[in-house]
Amino acid sequence: MSTPPVKDDPLSVPPGVVIPPLRFSVVEDKLYRGSYPRPLNFEFLESLRLKTILSLTEDPLNEAAAGWCWSRGIDMVHICPEGGSKKEAPLRHPDAIKILQIILDNTRGPLYVHCLNGSEVTGLAMASLRKVQLWATPAIVSEMMRFSETHSSSFDLFLEEFVGPVTIPKTPTNWLWQGIAEETGFLPHISKVHIQYENNAHEHKSLARTEATDNTKV
Amino acid sequence: MSRFNQLVPPLNFCQVEEGLFRSGQPASFNLPFLSGLNLKTIVWLAVEEPNEAVLRWANDNNLTIYRFGLQEGGAPWDSLRVNCIADALQHIINPANFPILVTCPMGRYRTGTVIGCLRRLQGWTLSSTLEEYRRFIGNKRNRLENELRIEYFETNLVKILEEESRPGWLWV
């Protein structure tokens, strides 16, 4: 057998080996994060059976990635984070709210969220998600720092000042407040983030809960 | 009813795959958060026993705790031996145990080694596996032996179940 000719790409991947994108991680069921998807990562990403890729970059996905998404029937959503000065966090609250809208919608998953390096912008988006999930601040920061070599005070400020409003879609992901409201008395309305419901039925339910807890206080 | 209005995940908590989580040793104030995961099994890699509050909570919620941290003649800071890793992985890739939490004192070295070996089993390339492993070490001193364990882990030590009874994320 003759050896196959060396292709243009000097990095050839042995069979059976997959290469996840840099800083790849599972965030929740059917929600993944990482860096910009490169052709080396396509085989791995295919194993996730993605439905949507959310790009938090200046430009929409490049030709290679867009072509791959198109051929696999993956929806591409592009949100360009409106950047401030260098002293500000690279993501602003209105964009974070838009991002959460997509992340929390069960019909979008399995979803891959990425920015350029999978660290700052993605990290801030995930931090705002964790705040909606009622995570304690040290735990949120600890997760954020796991993906980032730098942590500036502007990130803390972003998290502190993030108060929504976040609209829970009609079909929210099942992990959002998984089992906590009923079992431990944690109720989403005590969240520091303002929560709205797209579905009226949910709204009434949450109002009923508010009244119930008000009664117990007396 | 709890007066807390925040959930506190254990140190170094992270979801690894669907139905599989990793973290440092849970404390009593982590239990409300862990309850939300509806865990069925805990893989305990620490030498010391779980504390009283965790044991009581596990008992009340019918959790099974598997312990793999005890190594005869070994010190708590020794890295896990290969047979320990393989035994732990055998439980970790069994969907009958899901949702499952893998935990050690800080969620860094022992948990990281086991999850690293799982990634090798999944066919992840070594550099991606070590990138994930180091993410949880933070700025702590790295332990070369753990990385060697991951690099030279013989994946055929783990018995793979029939396709219908293995987790969907193992190989796709």
JSON list of C-alpha atoms in Angstrom, two decimals, chain A residues 111-184:
[
{"chain": "A", "resi": 111, "resn": "LEU", "atom": "CA", "xyz": [-26.72, 24.63, 21.33]},
{"chain": "A", "resi": 112, "resn": "TYR", "atom": "CA", "xyz": [-23.04, 25.59, 21.01]},
{"chain": "A", "resi": 113, "resn": "VAL", "atom": "CA", "xyz": [-22.14, 29.08, 22.24]},
{"chain": "A", "resi": 114, "resn": "HIS", "atom": "CA", "xyz": [-18.80, 30.50, 21.22]},
{"chain": "A", "resi": 115, "resn": "CYS", "atom": "CA", "xyz": [-16.85, 33.74, 20.83]},
{"chain": "A", "resi": 116, "resn": "LEU", "atom": "CA", "xyz": [-13.32, 34.00, 19.45]},
{"chain": "A", "resi": 117, "resn": "ASN", "atom": "CA", "xyz": [-11.34, 32.34, 22.24]},
{"chain": "A", "resi": 118, "resn": "GLY", "atom": "CA", "xyz": [-14.19, 30.91, 24.31]},
{"chain": "A", "resi": 119, "resn": "SER", "atom": "CA", "xyz": [-13.16, 32.87, 27.33]},
{"chain": "A", "resi": 120, "resn": "GLU", "atom": "CA", "xyz": [-14.32, 36.46, 27.95]},
{"chain": "A", "resi": 121, "resn": "VAL", "atom": "CA", "xyz": [-17.55, 37.10, 26.02]},
{"chain": "A", "resi": 122, "resn": "THR", "atom": "CA", "xyz": [-18.80, 33.53, 26.38]},
{"chain": "A", "resi": 123, "resn": "GLY", "atom": "CA", "xyz": [-17.76, 33.58, 30.04]},
{"chain": "A", "resi": 124, "resn": "LEU", "atom": "CA", "xyz": [-19.78, 36.73, 30.74]},
{"chain": "A", "resi": 125, "resn": "ALA", "atom": "CA", "xyz": [-22.81, 35.30, 28.95]},
{"chain": "A", "resi": 126, "resn": "MET", "atom": "CA", "xyz": [-22.59, 32.14, 31.05]},
{"chain": "A", "resi": 127, "resn": "ALA", "atom": "CA", "xyz": [-22.12, 34.23, 34.20]},
{"chain": "A", "resi": 128, "resn": "SER", "atom": "CA", "xyz": [-25.40, 36.02, 33.53]},
{"chain": "A", "resi": 129, "resn": "LEU", "atom": "CA", "xyz": [-27.06, 32.64, 32.97]},
{"chain": "A", "resi": 130, "resn": "ARG", "atom": "CA", "xyz": [-25.76, 31.41, 36.34]},
{"chain": "A", "resi": 131, "resn": "LYS", "atom": "CA", "xyz": [-27.09, 34.52, 38.02]},
{"chain": "A", "resi": 132, "resn": "VAL", "atom": "CA", "xyz": [-30.55, 33.76, 36.63]},
{"chain": "A", "resi": 133, "resn": "GLN", "atom": "CA", "xyz": [-30.07, 30.22, 37.96]},
{"chain": "A", "resi": 134, "resn": "LEU", "atom": "CA", "xyz": [-29.56, 31.73, 41.45]},
{"chain": "A", "resi": 135, "resn": "TRP", "atom": "CA", "xyz": [-25.91, 30.64, 41.76]},
{"chain": "A", "resi": 136, "resn": "ALA", "atom": "CA", "xyz": [-23.90, 32.32, 44.50]},
{"chain": "A", "resi": 137, "resn": "THR", "atom": "CA", "xyz": [-21.47, 34.94, 43.18]},
{"chain": "A", "resi": 138, "resn": "PRO", "atom": "CA", "xyz": [-18.23, 33.18, 44.27]},
{"chain": "A", "resi": 139, "resn": "ALA", "atom": "CA", "xyz": [-19.32, 30.06, 42.37]},
{"chain": "A", "resi": 140, "resn": "ILE", "atom": "CA", "xyz": [-20.08, 32.12, 39.25]},
{"chain": "A", "resi": 141, "resn": "VAL", "atom": "CA", "xyz": [-16.71, 33.88, 39.40]},
{"chain": "A", "resi": 142, "resn": "SER", "atom": "CA", "xyz": [-14.92, 30.60, 40.02]},
{"chain": "A", "resi": 143, "resn": "GLU", "atom": "CA", "xyz": [-16.49, 29.13, 36.88]},
{"chain": "A", "resi": 144, "resn": "MET", "atom": "CA", "xyz": [-15.67, 32.26, 34.88]},
{"chain": "A", "resi": 145, "resn": "MET", "atom": "CA", "xyz": [-12.02, 32.21, 35.95]},
{"chain": "A", "resi": 146, "resn": "ARG", "atom": "CA", "xyz": [-11.65, 28.58, 34.96]},
{"chain": "A", "resi": 147, "resn": "PHE", "atom": "CA", "xyz": [-11.85, 29.73, 31.33]},
{"chain": "A", "resi": 148, "resn": "SER", "atom": "CA", "xyz": [-9.99, 32.98, 31.55]},
{"chain": "A", "resi": 149, "resn": "GLU", "atom": "CA", "xyz": [-6.42, 33.92, 32.41]},
{"chain": "A", "resi": 150, "resn": "THR", "atom": "CA", "xyz": [-7.45, 37.46, 33.13]},
{"chain": "A", "resi": 151, "resn": "HIS", "atom": "CA", "xyz": [-10.17, 38.63, 35.45]},
{"chain": "A", "resi": 152, "resn": "SER", "atom": "CA", "xyz": [-10.78, 42.34, 35.63]},
{"chain": "A", "resi": 153, "resn": "SER", "atom": "CA", "xyz": [-13.01, 44.25, 37.98]},
{"chain": "A", "resi": 154, "resn": "SER", "atom": "CA", "xyz": [-15.19, 45.18, 35.01]},
{"chain": "A", "resi": 155, "resn": "PHE", "atom": "CA", "xyz": [-16.32, 41.54, 34.92]},
{"chain": "A", "resi": 156, "resn": "ASP", "atom": "CA", "xyz": [-17.41, 41.72, 38.57]},
{"chain": "A", "resi": 157, "resn": "LEU", "atom": "CA", "xyz": [-19.21, 44.97, 37.83]},
{"chain": "A", "resi": 158, "resn": "PHE", "atom": "CA", "xyz": [-20.96, 43.39, 34.84]},
{"chain": "A", "resi": 159, "resn": "LEU", "atom": "CA", "xyz": [-22.21, 40.55, 37.03]},
{"chain": "A", "resi": 160, "resn": "GLU", "atom": "CA", "xyz": [-23.19, 42.76, 39.97]},
{"chain": "A", "resi": 161, "resn": "GLU", "atom": "CA", "xyz": [-25.17, 45.16, 37.81]},
{"chain": "A", "resi": 162, "resn": "PHE", "atom": "CA", "xyz": [-26.87, 42.53, 35.67]},
{"chain": "A", "resi": 163, "resn": "VAL", "atom": "CA", "xyz": [-30.55, 42.66, 36.66]},
{"chain": "A", "resi": 164, "resn": "GLY", "atom": "CA", "xyz": [-32.31, 41.69, 33.44]},
{"chain": "A", "resi": 165, "resn": "PRO", "atom": "CA", "xyz": [-35.14, 41.81, 32.60]},
{"chain": "A", "resi": 166, "resn": "VAL", "atom": "CA", "xyz": [-34.88, 38.22, 31.36]},
{"chain": "A", "resi": 167, "resn": "THR", "atom": "CA", "xyz": [-37.88, 36.77, 29.59]},
{"chain": "A", "resi": 168, "resn": "ILE", "atom": "CA", "xyz": [-38.37, 33.05, 30.11]},
{"chain": "A", "resi": 169, "resn": "PRO", "atom": "CA", "xyz": [-39.42, 31.59, 26.72]},
{"chain": "A", "resi": 170, "resn": "LYS", "atom": "CA", "xyz": [-42.64, 29.62, 26.21]},
{"chain": "A", "resi": 171, "resn": "THR", "atom": "CA", "xyz": [-40.63, 26.41, 26.08]},
{"chain": "A", "resi": 172, "resn": "PRO", "atom": "CA", "xyz": [-37.85, 26.87, 28.66]},
{"chain": "A", "resi": 173, "resn": "THR", "atom": "CA", "xyz": [-35.06, 24.33, 29.09]},
{"chain": "A", "resi": 174, "resn": "ASN", "atom": "CA", "xyz": [-35.87, 21.79, 31.79]},
{"chain": "A", "resi": 175, "resn": "TRP", "atom": "CA", "xyz": [-32.67, 22.48, 33.77]},
{"chain": "A", "resi": 176, "resn": "LEU", "atom": "CA", "xyz": [-33.32, 26.17, 34.43]},
{"chain": "A", "resi": 177, "resn": "TRP", "atom": "CA", "xyz": [-34.55, 25.85, 38.03]},
{"chain": "A", "resi": 178, "resn": "GLN", "atom": "CA", "xyz": [-34.51, 22.10, 38.07]},
{"chain": "A", "resi": 179, "resn": "GLY", "atom": "CA", "xyz": [-36.37, 20.85, 41.11]},
{"chain": "A", "resi": 180, "resn": "ILE", "atom": "CA", "xyz": [-35.37, 23.75, 43.32]},
{"chain": "A", "resi": 181, "resn": "ALA", "atom": "CA", "xyz": [-38.57, 25.76, 43.62]},
{"chain": "A", "resi": 182, "resn": "GLU", "atom": "CA", "xyz": [-40.74, 23.01, 45.02]},
{"chain": "A", "resi": 183, "resn": "GLU", "atom": "CA", "xyz": [-38.24, 21.12, 47.10]},
{"chain": "A", "resi": 184, "resn": "THR", "atom": "CA", "xyz": [-36.15, 23.67, 48.87]}
]
